Amino acid sequence: MSNTVAIVDDHTLFSQSLKNLVNSFENYEVNSIHKNGQELVTHFKANQPKPDLVLLDIRMPIMDGPETMTWLKENYPDQKVLALTMEDDEETVTFMVKLGCRGYLLKDIDPDEFKFALDEVVKEGFFYSDAVSEAIKNKDKENKLTNLTKRELEFLELACSEMTYKEVANEMNLSPKTIDGYRESLFQKLNVRSRTGLVLYAIKHRILLL
């Protein structure tokens, strides 16, 4: 039985091309296309069949990606969603992930990696792009977490908040230079490349509970 997919994107040509690509994959079928989040909400409220996976654009008129994710988190928290974006906007992507988005894709993603991303979300519940390394998906999370100091864990929790790094430094009574050191240490220990990677790691390993 095919995994059903809903596409939410205001660019018609892109949506149609994406539909054709998804439908070319074995075990996947696009069952609805929506131009914005409000159309998806209407679809859900009309008791239409819910998709197994939603591919959600971030920047759209009327109801954008973050607004749509907020509604889904409140009403359908188990709905699997992959965000789509034209640019690697770390702040927005981090916000989306904290709202329950299972990962994010750049729109210029290679088709093979795109298929891999769909499979990962369906099977594992999350997709980790290059920004969140393969190390996150391995099974030795206990070893990785025990390698973190108490202060590094404290920094990780604060880094997953809405605080800027400067505000994190103030909260921890440390200099911005020391905070930079914690950040780079965690990037290396967890093998991630961005703040988004830290948030995804924290969610995956239940350091940050949604």
Short mmCIF file of C-alpha atoms in Angstrom, two decimals:
data_model
loop_
_atom_site.label_atom_id
_atom_site.label_comp_id
_atom_site.label_asym_id
_atom_site.label_seq_id
_atom_site.Cartn_x
_atom_site.Cartn_y
_atom_site.Cartn_z
CA MET A 1 0.00 0.00 0.00
CA SER A 2 1.34 3.42 -0.99
CA ASN A 3 2.30 6.13 1.47
CA THR A 4 0.08 9.12 0.75
CA VAL A 5 1.60 12.58 0.46
CA ALA A 6 0.13 16.09 0.57
CA ILE A 7 2.02 18.99 -1.01
CA VAL A 8 1.58 22.50 0.37
CA ASP A 9 3.27 25.10 -1.84
CA ASP A 10 2.11 28.27 -3.57
CA HIS A 11 4.19 27.71 -6.72
CA THR A 12 2.01 25.67 -9.07
CA LEU A 13 4.77 24.59 -11.45
CA PHE A 14 6.96 23.39 -8.59
CA SER A 15 4.05 21.56 -6.96
CA GLN A 16 3.17 19.73 -10.18
CA SER A 17 6.80 18.78 -10.79
CA LEU A 18 7.12 17.60 -7.21
CA LYS A 19 3.93 15.57 -7.57
CA ASN A 20 5.29 13.86 -10.68
CA LEU A 21 8.54 13.06 -8.89
CA VAL A 22 6.85 11.66 -5.78
CA ASN A 23 4.47 9.57 -7.87
CA SER A 24 7.44 8.10 -9.71
CA PHE A 25 8.72 6.63 -6.45
CA GLU A 26 7.62 3.15 -5.50
CA ASN A 27 5.12 3.11 -2.61
CA TYR A 28 4.37 6.86 -2.71
CA GLU A 29 1.36 8.71 -4.07
CA VAL A 30 0.38 12.39 -3.89
CA ASN A 31 -3.29 12.58 -2.95
CA SER A 32 -3.66 16.36 -2.58
CA ILE A 33 -1.99 19.67 -3.44
CA HIS A 34 -2.63 22.90 -1.53
CA LYS A 35 -1.45 26.44 -2.30
CA ASN A 36 -1.11 27.45 1.35
CA GLY A 37 -1.59 26.20 4.88
CA GLN A 38 -5.19 27.37 5.05
CA GLU A 39 -6.14 25.03 2.20
CA LEU A 40 -4.53 22.16 4.09
CA VAL A 41 -6.42 23.11 7.26
CA THR A 42 -9.67 23.15 5.27
CA HIS A 43 -8.82 19.71 3.88
CA PHE A 44 -8.25 18.35 7.39
CA LYS A 45 -11.39 19.97 8.81
CA ALA A 46 -13.48 18.47 6.02
CA ASN A 47 -12.54 15.02 7.31
CA GLN A 48 -10.76 14.18 4.09
CA PRO A 49 -8.26 11.29 4.21
CA LYS A 50 -5.18 12.42 6.13
CA PRO A 51 -1.86 12.01 4.32
CA ASP A 52 0.92 9.91 5.75
CA LEU A 53 3.32 12.76 5.04
CA VAL A 54 3.00 16.48 4.36
CA LEU A 55 5.60 18.32 2.27
CA LEU A 56 5.29 21.88 3.54
CA ASP A 57 6.70 25.05 2.01
CA ILE A 58 7.90 27.60 4.54
CA ARG A 59 7.17 30.87 2.78
CA MET A 60 3.59 31.15 1.48
CA PRO A 61 0.84 33.79 1.48
CA ILE A 62 -2.28 33.60 3.69
CA MET A 63 -0.92 30.87 5.99
CA ASP A 64 2.80 30.10 5.88
CA GLY A 65 4.80 27.10 7.05
CA PRO A 66 5.32 28.10 10.70
CA GLU A 67 1.64 29.05 11.07
CA THR A 68 0.61 25.74 9.52
CA MET A 69 2.97 23.78 11.77
CA THR A 70 1.55 25.58 14.81
CA TRP A 71 -1.97 24.50 13.81
CA LEU A 72 -0.87 20.94 13.11
CA LYS A 73 0.92 20.68 16.45
CA GLU A 74 -2.23 21.76 18.26
CA ASN A 75 -4.64 19.60 16.28
CA TYR A 76 -2.68 16.72 14.71
CA PRO A 77 0.60 16.44 16.65
CA ASP A 78 1.40 13.02 15.16
CA GLN A 79 1.20 14.24 11.57
CA LYS A 80 4.54 13.71 9.83
CA VAL A 81 5.78 16.85 8.06
CA LEU A 82 8.88 17.67 6.04
CA ALA A 83 9.61 21.36 5.51
CA LEU A 84 10.65 22.68 2.12
CA THR A 85 12.70 25.84 1.78
CA MET A 86 14.64 27.81 -0.83
CA GLU A 87 17.26 28.91 1.66
CA ASP A 88 18.86 27.49 4.76
CA ASP A 89 17.22 29.93 7.17
CA GLU A 90 18.48 28.47 10.43
CA GLU A 91 16.18 30.44 12.71
CA THR A 92 13.02 29.53 10.80
CA VAL A 93 14.01 25.90 10.32
CA THR A 94 14.83 25.55 14.02
CA PHE A 95 11.43 27.02 14.87
CA MET A 96 9.73 24.58 12.50
CA VAL A 97 11.52 21.61 14.01
CA LYS A 98 10.55 22.66 17.53
CA LEU A 99 6.93 22.78 16.35
CA GLY A 100 7.19 19.13 15.38
CA CYS A 101 8.49 19.21 11.81
CA ARG A 102 10.36 15.94 11.18
CA GLY A 103 13.12 17.52 9.12
CA TYR A 104 13.71 19.92 6.28
CA LEU A 105 14.75 19.84 2.65
CA LEU A 106 16.21 22.45 0.36
CA LYS A 107 14.24 22.66 -2.86
CA ASP A 108 17.32 21.96 -4.95
CA ILE A 109 17.78 18.58 -3.25
CA ASP A 110 18.96 15.68 -5.37
CA PRO A 111 16.05 13.33 -6.25
CA ASP A 112 17.82 10.31 -4.75
CA GLU A 113 18.36 12.13 -1.46
CA PHE A 114 14.77 13.33 -1.59
CA LYS A 115 13.56 9.72 -1.87
CA PHE A 116 15.86 8.78 1.00
CA ALA A 117 14.38 11.61 3.08
CA LEU A 118 10.83 10.38 2.48
CA ASP A 119 11.83 6.84 3.44
CA GLU A 120 13.57 8.03 6.61
CA VAL A 121 10.56 10.00 7.81
CA VAL A 122 8.18 7.14 7.11
CA LYS A 123 10.39 4.49 8.74
CA GLU A 124 12.36 6.36 11.41
CA GLY A 125 10.20 9.42 12.05
CA PHE A 126 12.93 11.95 11.23
CA PHE A 127 15.19 12.99 8.38
CA TYR A 128 18.62 14.41 9.09
CA SER A 129 20.21 16.34 6.28
CA ASP A 130 23.91 17.17 5.94
CA ALA A 131 23.39 19.76 8.66
CA VAL A 132 22.65 16.92 11.04
CA SER A 133 25.16 14.18 10.51
CA GLU A 134 24.82 10.45 10.17
CA ALA A 135 26.11 10.18 13.72
CA ILE A 136 22.74 11.29 15.04
CA LYS A 137 21.05 8.25 13.60
CA ASN A 138 23.33 5.71 15.21
CA LYS A 139 22.43 3.78 18.33
CA ASP A 140 25.13 4.95 20.75
CA LYS A 141 23.36 8.01 22.07
CA GLU A 142 24.21 7.08 25.65
CA ASN A 143 27.93 7.22 24.86
CA LYS A 144 27.59 10.57 23.15
CA LEU A 145 25.54 12.10 25.93
CA THR A 146 27.86 10.87 28.66
CA ASN A 147 30.70 12.60 26.81
CA LEU A 148 28.98 15.94 27.39
CA THR A 149 29.78 17.95 30.49
CA LYS A 150 27.04 19.29 32.74
CA ARG A 151 27.65 22.80 31.39
CA GLU A 152 27.53 21.57 27.80
CA LEU A 153 24.16 19.93 28.46
CA GLU A 154 22.95 23.17 30.04
CA PHE A 155 24.15 25.08 26.98
CA LEU A 156 22.45 22.57 24.66
CA GLU A 157 19.11 23.03 26.40
CA LEU A 158 19.39 26.83 26.21
CA ALA A 159 20.54 26.72 22.59
CA CYS A 160 17.27 24.95 21.80
CA SER A 161 15.31 27.91 23.19
CA GLU A 162 14.43 31.21 21.52
CA MET A 163 17.47 32.86 23.12
CA THR A 164 20.27 34.37 21.07
CA TYR A 165 23.78 33.15 21.84
CA LYS A 166 24.41 36.44 23.63
CA GLU A 167 21.37 35.86 25.83
CA VAL A 168 22.53 32.30 26.52
CA ALA A 169 25.87 33.73 27.65
CA ASN A 170 24.10 36.08 30.05
CA GLU A 171 21.89 33.28 31.39
CA MET A 172 24.93 31.08 32.06
CA ASN A 173 27.00 33.99 33.40
CA LEU A 174 29.68 33.31 30.81
CA SER A 175 31.41 35.39 28.17
CA PRO A 176 30.27 35.15 24.52
CA LYS A 177 33.72 33.74 23.72
CA THR A 178 33.18 30.87 26.18
CA ILE A 179 29.75 30.22 24.68
CA ASP A 180 31.34 30.06 21.25
CA GLY A 181 33.65 27.41 22.68
CA TYR A 182 30.73 25.35 23.99
CA ARG A 183 29.00 25.63 20.63
CA GLU A 184 32.03 24.47 18.66
CA SER A 185 32.65 21.67 21.17
CA LEU A 186 29.10 20.36 20.74
CA PHE A 187 29.31 20.67 16.96
CA GLN A 188 32.38 18.46 17.09
CA LYS A 189 31.19 15.96 19.71
CA LEU A 190 27.75 15.49 18.14
CA ASN A 191 29.06 15.90 14.59
CA VAL A 192 26.49 18.52 13.61
CA ARG A 193 27.05 21.75 11.72
CA SER A 194 24.41 24.19 12.87
CA ARG A 195 22.07 25.25 15.65
CA THR A 196 19.32 23.45 13.78
CA GLY A 197 21.40 20.30 14.06
CA LEU A 198 21.64 20.76 17.82
CA VAL A 199 17.86 21.13 18.10
CA LEU A 200 17.19 18.02 16.00
CA TYR A 201 19.69 16.05 18.08
CA ALA A 202 18.07 17.23 21.31
CA ILE A 203 14.59 16.27 20.06
CA LYS A 204 15.73 12.89 18.76
CA HIS A 205 17.33 11.99 22.08
CA ARG A 206 14.59 13.54 24.21
CA ILE A 207 16.81 16.22 25.73
CA LEU A 208 14.22 18.64 24.34
CA LEU A 209 10.63 17.46 24.71
CA LEU A 210 8.08 18.93 22.30
#
